[in-house]
Amino acid sequence: MIPMSYYLFLSSILFSISLAGIFLNRKNILIMLMSLELMFLSINFNFIIFGNYLGDLTGQIFVFFILTVIAAESAIGLAIIVVLYRNRHSINVDDIGNLKG
Amino acid sequence: MNAELIIFYLFSIFLIISSMRVVISNNPVKSAIYLVFSFFCSAVLWLLLGAEFLSVILILVYVGAVMVLFLFVVMMLDINLSEITSGFVKYLNEGIFVFIIMSALLILFFQNQFADTNKNIITEIIIISDSNTKNLGYILYTEYILAFEIAAVILLLGIISAITLTHKKKSDNKFQDPDMQVNVKKEDRIFIVKDEDSK
């Protein structure tokens, strides 16, 4: 039997790697989206771990809904990237600040 | 050391290494492939946690659909790779700092809260049947039916917004305008030209 804390450590390391990835890949918005997906994966990990620990299937149901929301989010994000590249011919994050908000 | 622990260690090491390669790799195609591998490893770990249906769904939905979408977009965009890798070293200190702080905080928190709750892991959750899929379906279609419908609406919203964002309007596109078709007058269609020479 594997202790629950091992799984929790694994998911926290995964979350930290993806958070560092958002900081590192400032030039490439595609890899930023990929590290966002990894972050969602670690959150789903936590839902499944705690659902398993409490003997409740609600955690797995929540993972369902998170998966649908991520699929919609990544589709819209990739569409925005395609439109951005079509207009500006780069996916550099520093180039997107032309709204000067 | 039993087989379950060996599988856990093996696939968690694979998961950490491949997720690091996703972040570090300078080629977006390579990082998409490593993302597929890390999703596969986490599907194996979810299988160990007793979520059989979700682990299969993770492979089907992610490796089958979302990663293909990512690879399509990576191949559609003609990205200058040398420009991308130049910014990597610039933010290396911030990245390592964030990684160390975040992982230390999370691991300390989990160590304090859940270090001695080892024995209570339940591998089989039985509601109506032994099958994880049957239980999930039972809960999903009774208790969470409203949330299920809302998830369907969110997917529809994703479809519509992605199509309207990327749809390119062509100038030479031939289409019918029903408003113009209904409101057409006789004068628009027939011009009576008087022939001057025949007189």
Coordinates of C-alpha atoms in Angstrom, one line a residue:
Chain A
M1 CA 0.0 0.0 0.0
I2 CA 1.4 3.4 -1.0
P3 CA 1.0 6.2 1.5
M4 CA -1.2 9.1 0.5
S5 CA 1.6 11.6 1.2
Y6 CA 3.7 10.2 -1.6
Y7 CA 1.0 11.0 -4.2
L8 CA 0.6 14.4 -2.6
F9 CA 4.3 15.1 -2.9
L10 CA 4.3 14.0 -6.5
S11 CA 1.4 16.3 -7.4
S12 CA 3.0 19.2 -5.6
I13 CA 6.3 18.7 -7.5
L14 CA 4.4 18.5 -10.8
F15 CA 2.6 21.8 -9.9
S16 CA 5.9 23.5 -9.1
I17 CA 7.5 22.3 -12.3
S18 CA 4.6 23.7 -14.4
L19 CA 4.6 27.0 -12.5
A20 CA 8.3 27.4 -13.1
G21 CA 7.6 26.5 -16.8
I22 CA 5.3 29.5 -17.1
F23 CA 8.0 31.7 -15.7
L24 CA 10.8 30.2 -18.0
N25 CA 9.0 30.1 -21.3
R26 CA 8.2 33.8 -21.6
K27 CA 9.0 33.8 -25.3
N28 CA 6.7 31.0 -26.3
I29 CA 3.0 31.2 -25.5
L30 CA 2.5 27.6 -26.7
I31 CA 4.7 26.0 -24.0
M32 CA 3.0 28.3 -21.5
L33 CA -0.3 26.7 -22.5
M34 CA 1.3 23.2 -22.2
S35 CA 2.5 24.0 -18.7
L36 CA -1.0 25.2 -17.9
E37 CA -2.2 21.7 -18.9
L38 CA 0.4 20.1 -16.6
M39 CA -0.9 22.3 -13.8
F40 CA -4.5 21.2 -14.3
L41 CA -3.2 17.6 -14.4
S42 CA -1.6 18.0 -10.9
I43 CA -4.9 19.5 -9.6
N44 CA -6.8 16.6 -11.0
F45 CA -4.3 14.3 -9.2
N46 CA -5.1 16.0 -5.9
F47 CA -8.9 15.5 -6.5
I48 CA -8.4 11.8 -7.2
I49 CA -6.1 11.3 -4.2
F50 CA -8.5 13.0 -1.8
G51 CA -11.5 11.3 -3.3
N52 CA -9.8 8.0 -2.9
Y53 CA -8.7 8.8 0.7
L54 CA -12.2 9.8 1.8
G55 CA -13.9 6.9 0.0
D56 CA -16.0 9.4 -2.1
L57 CA -16.5 9.4 -5.8
T58 CA -17.2 13.2 -6.0
G59 CA -13.6 13.8 -6.6
Q60 CA -13.6 11.8 -9.7
I61 CA -16.8 13.5 -10.9
F62 CA -15.0 16.9 -10.4
V63 CA -12.1 15.6 -12.5
F64 CA -14.7 15.0 -15.3
F65 CA -15.9 18.5 -15.3
I66 CA -12.3 19.9 -15.0
L67 CA -11.4 17.8 -18.1
T68 CA -14.3 19.3 -20.1
V69 CA -13.4 22.8 -19.1
I70 CA -9.7 22.3 -20.0
A71 CA -10.6 20.9 -23.4
A72 CA -12.7 24.0 -24.1
E73 CA -10.1 26.3 -22.7
S74 CA -7.2 24.8 -24.7
A75 CA -9.3 24.9 -27.9
I76 CA -10.1 28.6 -27.5
G77 CA -6.5 29.4 -26.4
L78 CA -5.1 27.7 -29.5
A79 CA -7.6 29.5 -31.7
I80 CA -6.5 32.8 -30.1
I81 CA -2.8 31.9 -30.8
V82 CA -3.6 31.1 -34.5
V83 CA -5.4 34.5 -34.9
L84 CA -2.5 36.2 -33.1
Y85 CA 0.1 34.6 -35.4
R86 CA -1.9 35.5 -38.4
N87 CA -2.0 39.1 -37.5
R88 CA 1.4 39.7 -35.9
H89 CA 3.6 36.8 -37.2
S90 CA 5.0 36.0 -33.8
I91 CA 3.9 34.2 -30.7
N92 CA 6.3 36.1 -28.4
V93 CA 4.5 37.1 -25.2
D94 CA 6.4 40.4 -25.1
D95 CA 4.9 41.4 -28.4
I96 CA 1.3 41.1 -27.2
G97 CA 1.4 44.3 -25.1
N98 CA 0.3 46.6 -27.9
L99 CA -3.1 47.3 -26.2
K100 CA -1.1 49.2 -23.5
G101 CA -3.7 48.4 -20.9
Chain B
M1 CA 9.0 -3.8 -1.7
N2 CA 5.9 -4.9 -3.5
A3 CA 5.0 -4.5 -7.2
E4 CA 2.6 -1.6 -6.5
L5 CA 5.4 0.5 -4.9
I6 CA 7.8 -0.4 -7.8
I7 CA 5.3 0.8 -10.4
F8 CA 4.5 3.9 -8.4
Y9 CA 8.2 4.9 -8.2
L10 CA 9.0 4.0 -11.8
F11 CA 6.1 6.0 -13.3
S12 CA 6.4 9.0 -10.9
I13 CA 10.1 9.3 -11.9
F14 CA 9.1 9.1 -15.5
L15 CA 6.4 11.7 -14.9
I16 CA 8.7 14.2 -13.3
I17 CA 11.4 13.8 -15.9
S18 CA 9.0 14.1 -18.8
S19 CA 7.2 17.1 -17.3
M20 CA 10.6 18.8 -16.8
R21 CA 11.4 18.0 -20.5
V22 CA 8.1 19.7 -21.5
V23 CA 9.2 22.9 -19.7
I24 CA 12.9 22.9 -20.7
S25 CA 12.7 21.6 -24.3
N26 CA 13.3 24.4 -26.8
N27 CA 11.3 22.7 -29.6
P28 CA 7.5 22.9 -29.2
V29 CA 7.0 19.6 -31.1
K30 CA 9.3 17.7 -28.6
S31 CA 7.6 19.3 -25.6
A32 CA 4.2 18.2 -27.0
I33 CA 5.4 14.6 -27.3
Y34 CA 6.8 14.7 -23.8
L35 CA 3.4 16.1 -22.6
V36 CA 1.8 13.0 -24.2
F37 CA 4.2 10.8 -22.3
S38 CA 3.6 12.6 -19.0
F39 CA -0.2 12.2 -19.5
F40 CA 0.4 8.5 -20.1
C41 CA 2.4 8.1 -16.9
S42 CA -0.2 9.9 -14.8
A43 CA -2.9 7.7 -16.3
V44 CA -1.0 4.7 -15.0
L45 CA -0.8 6.4 -11.5
W46 CA -4.5 7.1 -11.6
L47 CA -5.1 3.4 -12.3
L48 CA -3.2 2.7 -9.1
L49 CA -5.4 5.1 -7.3
G50 CA -8.5 3.2 -8.4
A51 CA -9.8 5.6 -11.0
E52 CA -9.9 3.2 -14.0
F53 CA -12.4 5.0 -16.1
L54 CA -10.7 8.4 -15.7
S55 CA -7.3 7.0 -16.6
V56 CA -8.7 5.6 -19.9
I57 CA -10.5 8.9 -20.5
L58 CA -7.3 10.8 -19.9
I59 CA -5.5 8.8 -22.6
L60 CA -8.4 9.0 -25.0
V61 CA -9.2 12.6 -24.6
Y62 CA -5.7 14.0 -24.2
V63 CA -3.5 11.9 -26.4
G64 CA -6.3 11.5 -28.9
A65 CA -7.7 14.9 -29.1
V66 CA -6.0 17.8 -27.3
M67 CA -2.4 16.8 -28.1
V68 CA -3.3 16.4 -31.8
L69 CA -4.8 19.9 -31.6
F70 CA -1.5 21.2 -30.1
L71 CA 0.6 19.4 -32.7
F72 CA -1.5 20.9 -35.5
V73 CA -1.1 24.4 -34.1
V74 CA 2.7 23.9 -33.6
M75 CA 3.0 22.7 -37.2
M76 CA 0.8 25.5 -38.6
L77 CA 2.8 28.2 -37.0
D78 CA 6.2 28.9 -38.6
I79 CA 8.2 29.8 -35.4
N80 CA 11.7 31.0 -35.3
L81 CA 13.3 28.6 -32.8
S82 CA 16.5 30.6 -32.1
E83 CA 14.4 33.6 -31.0
I84 CA 12.4 31.4 -28.6
T85 CA 15.4 29.9 -26.9
S86 CA 17.1 33.3 -26.4
G87 CA 14.7 34.3 -23.7
F88 CA 15.1 31.1 -21.7
V89 CA 18.3 31.9 -19.9
K90 CA 17.0 35.4 -19.1
Y91 CA 14.3 34.1 -16.7
L92 CA 16.2 31.0 -15.4
N93 CA 16.8 32.4 -11.9
E94 CA 13.2 33.4 -11.5
G95 CA 12.0 29.9 -12.7
I96 CA 14.3 28.1 -10.3
F97 CA 13.4 30.4 -7.4
V98 CA 9.7 29.9 -8.0
F99 CA 10.1 26.1 -8.3
I100 CA 12.1 25.8 -5.0
I101 CA 9.7 28.1 -3.0
M102 CA 6.5 26.5 -4.3
S103 CA 7.6 22.9 -4.0
A104 CA 9.0 23.5 -0.5
L105 CA 5.8 25.2 0.7
L106 CA 3.5 22.5 -0.8
I107 CA 5.6 19.6 0.5
L108 CA 5.9 21.1 4.0
F109 CA 2.2 21.7 4.1
F110 CA 1.3 18.1 3.0
Q111 CA 4.0 16.7 5.3
N112 CA 2.5 18.5 8.3
Q113 CA -1.1 17.7 7.4
F114 CA -1.2 14.3 5.9
A115 CA 2.0 12.5 6.8
D116 CA 0.4 10.0 9.3
T117 CA -2.8 9.3 7.3
N118 CA -1.3 6.4 5.5
K119 CA -3.5 3.5 6.4
N120 CA -6.8 4.9 5.3
I121 CA -6.5 4.6 1.5
I122 CA -9.5 2.9 0.1
T123 CA -8.9 1.2 -3.2
E124 CA -12.4 0.1 -3.9
I125 CA -15.3 2.5 -3.7
I126 CA -18.6 0.6 -3.9
I127 CA -21.9 2.4 -4.4
I128 CA -24.0 0.2 -6.6
S129 CA -21.5 -2.1 -8.2
D130 CA -17.8 -3.2 -8.2
S131 CA -17.2 -1.4 -11.4
N132 CA -15.8 2.1 -11.2
T133 CA -17.5 3.1 -14.5
K134 CA -20.9 2.0 -13.3
N135 CA -20.5 3.9 -10.1
L136 CA -19.4 7.0 -11.8
G137 CA -22.2 6.9 -14.3
Y138 CA -24.8 6.4 -11.5
I139 CA -23.6 9.4 -9.7
L140 CA -23.1 11.5 -12.8
Y141 CA -26.6 11.0 -14.2
T142 CA -28.4 11.4 -10.9
E143 CA -26.8 13.8 -8.5
Y144 CA -24.7 15.8 -11.0
I145 CA -27.1 15.9 -13.9
L146 CA -27.3 19.7 -13.9
A147 CA -23.5 20.1 -13.9
F148 CA -23.3 17.6 -16.7
E149 CA -25.7 19.6 -18.9
I150 CA -23.7 22.8 -18.1
A151 CA -20.5 21.0 -19.1
A152 CA -22.1 20.2 -22.4
V153 CA -23.0 23.9 -22.9
I154 CA -19.4 24.8 -22.1
L155 CA -18.2 22.4 -24.8
L156 CA -20.6 24.0 -27.3
L157 CA -19.3 27.4 -26.3
G158 CA -15.8 26.2 -27.0
I159 CA -16.7 24.9 -30.4
I160 CA -18.5 28.1 -31.4
S161 CA -15.9 30.5 -30.2
A162 CA -13.0 28.5 -31.7
I163 CA -14.7 28.5 -35.1
T164 CA -15.7 32.1 -35.1
L165 CA -12.1 33.2 -34.0
T166 CA -10.3 31.3 -36.7
H167 CA -12.8 31.4 -39.6
K168 CA -11.3 33.4 -42.4
K169 CA -13.8 35.3 -44.6
K170 CA -12.8 35.1 -48.2
S171 CA -13.5 38.0 -50.5
D172 CA -14.4 35.8 -53.5
N173 CA -16.7 33.5 -51.5
K174 CA -19.9 32.9 -53.4
F175 CA -23.0 32.9 -51.1
Q176 CA -26.7 33.7 -51.3
D177 CA -28.2 36.7 -49.5
P178 CA -31.9 35.9 -48.8
D179 CA -32.7 39.5 -48.0
M180 CA -31.6 40.7 -51.4
Q181 CA -33.3 37.7 -53.1
V182 CA -36.7 38.6 -51.5
N183 CA -36.4 42.3 -52.1
V184 CA -35.4 42.2 -55.7
K185 CA -37.4 44.4 -58.0
K186 CA -38.3 44.1 -61.6
E187 CA -36.2 47.1 -62.6
D188 CA -33.0 45.4 -61.2
R189 CA -33.3 42.5 -63.4
I190 CA -34.5 43.7 -66.8
F191 CA -33.1 46.7 -68.6
I192 CA -35.0 47.7 -71.8
V193 CA -32.5 49.1 -74.2
K194 CA -34.0 51.0 -77.1
D195 CA -32.4 50.2 -80.4
E196 CA -31.6 53.4 -82.2
D197 CA -30.6 52.0 -85.5
S198 CA -33.7 50.0 -86.4
K199 CA -35.9 53.1 -86.8

